[in-house]
PDB file of C-alpha atoms in Angstrom:
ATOM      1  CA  UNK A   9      69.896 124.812  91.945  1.00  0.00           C
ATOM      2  CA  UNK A  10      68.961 121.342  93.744  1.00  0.00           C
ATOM      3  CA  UNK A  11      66.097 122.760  95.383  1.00  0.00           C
ATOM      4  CA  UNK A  12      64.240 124.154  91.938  1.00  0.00           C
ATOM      5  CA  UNK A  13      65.658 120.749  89.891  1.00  0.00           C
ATOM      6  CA  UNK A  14      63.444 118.716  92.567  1.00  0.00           C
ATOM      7  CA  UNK A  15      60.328 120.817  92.423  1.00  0.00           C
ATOM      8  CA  UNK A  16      60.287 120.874  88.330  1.00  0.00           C
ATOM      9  CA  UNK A  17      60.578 117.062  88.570  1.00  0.00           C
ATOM     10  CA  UNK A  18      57.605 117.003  90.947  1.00  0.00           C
ATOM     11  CA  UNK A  19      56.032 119.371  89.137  1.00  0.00           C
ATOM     12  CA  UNK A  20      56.498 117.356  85.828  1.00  0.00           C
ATOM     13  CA  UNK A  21      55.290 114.334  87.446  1.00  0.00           C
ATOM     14  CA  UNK A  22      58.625 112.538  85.793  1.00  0.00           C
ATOM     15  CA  UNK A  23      61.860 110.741  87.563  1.00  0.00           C
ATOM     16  CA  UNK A  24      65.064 110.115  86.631  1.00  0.00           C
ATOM     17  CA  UNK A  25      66.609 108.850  84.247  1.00  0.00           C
ATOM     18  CA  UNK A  26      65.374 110.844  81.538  1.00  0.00           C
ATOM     19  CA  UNK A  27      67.403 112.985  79.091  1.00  0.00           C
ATOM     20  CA  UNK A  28      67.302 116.417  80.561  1.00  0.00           C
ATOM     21  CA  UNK A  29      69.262 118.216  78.455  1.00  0.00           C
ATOM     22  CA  UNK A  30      66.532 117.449  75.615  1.00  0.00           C
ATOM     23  CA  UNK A  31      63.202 117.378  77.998  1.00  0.00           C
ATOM     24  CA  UNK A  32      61.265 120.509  77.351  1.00  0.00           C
ATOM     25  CA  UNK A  33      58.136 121.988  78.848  1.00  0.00           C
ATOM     26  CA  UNK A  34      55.721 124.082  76.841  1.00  0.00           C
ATOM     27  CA  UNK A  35      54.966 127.362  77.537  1.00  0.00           C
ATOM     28  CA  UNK A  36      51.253 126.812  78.112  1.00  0.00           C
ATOM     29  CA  UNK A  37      52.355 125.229  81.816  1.00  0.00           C
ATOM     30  CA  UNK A  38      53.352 128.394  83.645  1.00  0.00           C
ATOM     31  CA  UNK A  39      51.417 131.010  84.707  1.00  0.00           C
ATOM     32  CA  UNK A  40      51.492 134.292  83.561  1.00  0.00           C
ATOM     33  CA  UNK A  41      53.295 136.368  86.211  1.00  0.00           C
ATOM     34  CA  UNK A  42      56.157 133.718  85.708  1.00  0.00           C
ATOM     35  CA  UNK A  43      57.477 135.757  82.422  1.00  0.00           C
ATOM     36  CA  UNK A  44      59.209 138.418  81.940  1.00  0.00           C
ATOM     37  CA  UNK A  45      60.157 140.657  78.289  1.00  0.00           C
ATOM     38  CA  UNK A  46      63.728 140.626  77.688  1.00  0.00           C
ATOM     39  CA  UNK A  47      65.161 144.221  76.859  1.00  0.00           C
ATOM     40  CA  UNK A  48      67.624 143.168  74.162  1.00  0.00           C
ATOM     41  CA  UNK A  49      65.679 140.552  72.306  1.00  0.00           C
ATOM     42  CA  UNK A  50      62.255 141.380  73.124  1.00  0.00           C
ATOM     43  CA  UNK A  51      61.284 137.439  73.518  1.00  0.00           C
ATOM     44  CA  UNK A  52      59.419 136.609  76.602  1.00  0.00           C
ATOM     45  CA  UNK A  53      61.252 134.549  79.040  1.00  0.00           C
ATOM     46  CA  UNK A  54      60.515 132.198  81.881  1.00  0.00           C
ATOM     47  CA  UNK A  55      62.080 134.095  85.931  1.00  0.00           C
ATOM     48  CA  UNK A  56      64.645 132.049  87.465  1.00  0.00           C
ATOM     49  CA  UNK A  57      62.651 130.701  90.067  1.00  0.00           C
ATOM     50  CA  UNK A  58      59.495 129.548  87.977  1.00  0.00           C
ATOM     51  CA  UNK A  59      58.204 125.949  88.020  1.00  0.00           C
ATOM     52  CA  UNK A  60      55.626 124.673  85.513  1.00  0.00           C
ATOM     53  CA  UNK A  61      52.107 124.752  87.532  1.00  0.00           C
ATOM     54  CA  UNK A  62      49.047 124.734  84.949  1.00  0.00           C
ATOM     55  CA  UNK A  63      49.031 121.011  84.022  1.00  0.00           C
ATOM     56  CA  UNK A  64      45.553 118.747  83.561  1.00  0.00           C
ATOM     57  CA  UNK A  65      46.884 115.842  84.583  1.00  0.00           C
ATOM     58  CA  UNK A  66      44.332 112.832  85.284  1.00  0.00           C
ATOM     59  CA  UNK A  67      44.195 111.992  89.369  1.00  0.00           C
TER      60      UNK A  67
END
């Protein structure tokens, strides 16, 4: 999805080129409402549609 790529990369603060397919995002920068439980495995995972938010970033 375009649309959610763009607003992660906002959200990040970061532009391309960067290695995306190793970039990760800690768990701390989503709210709480943006997990769910997974039946099967029981691990808590992020919706489709969530973009990191909680960030401290110096202005």
């Amino acid at each position: 999805n375009e649309d959610l790529r763009k607003r992660w990369l906002v959200a990040i603060k970061r532009d391309l080129p960067f290695n995306i397919r190793t970039a990760k995002v800690c768990s701390m920068h989503f709210r709480e409402g943006e997990f769910f439980q997974n039946i099967v495995s029981g691990r808590r995972m992020l919706q489709d549609n969530a973009v990191p938010s909680v960030f401290a970033f110096k202005k």
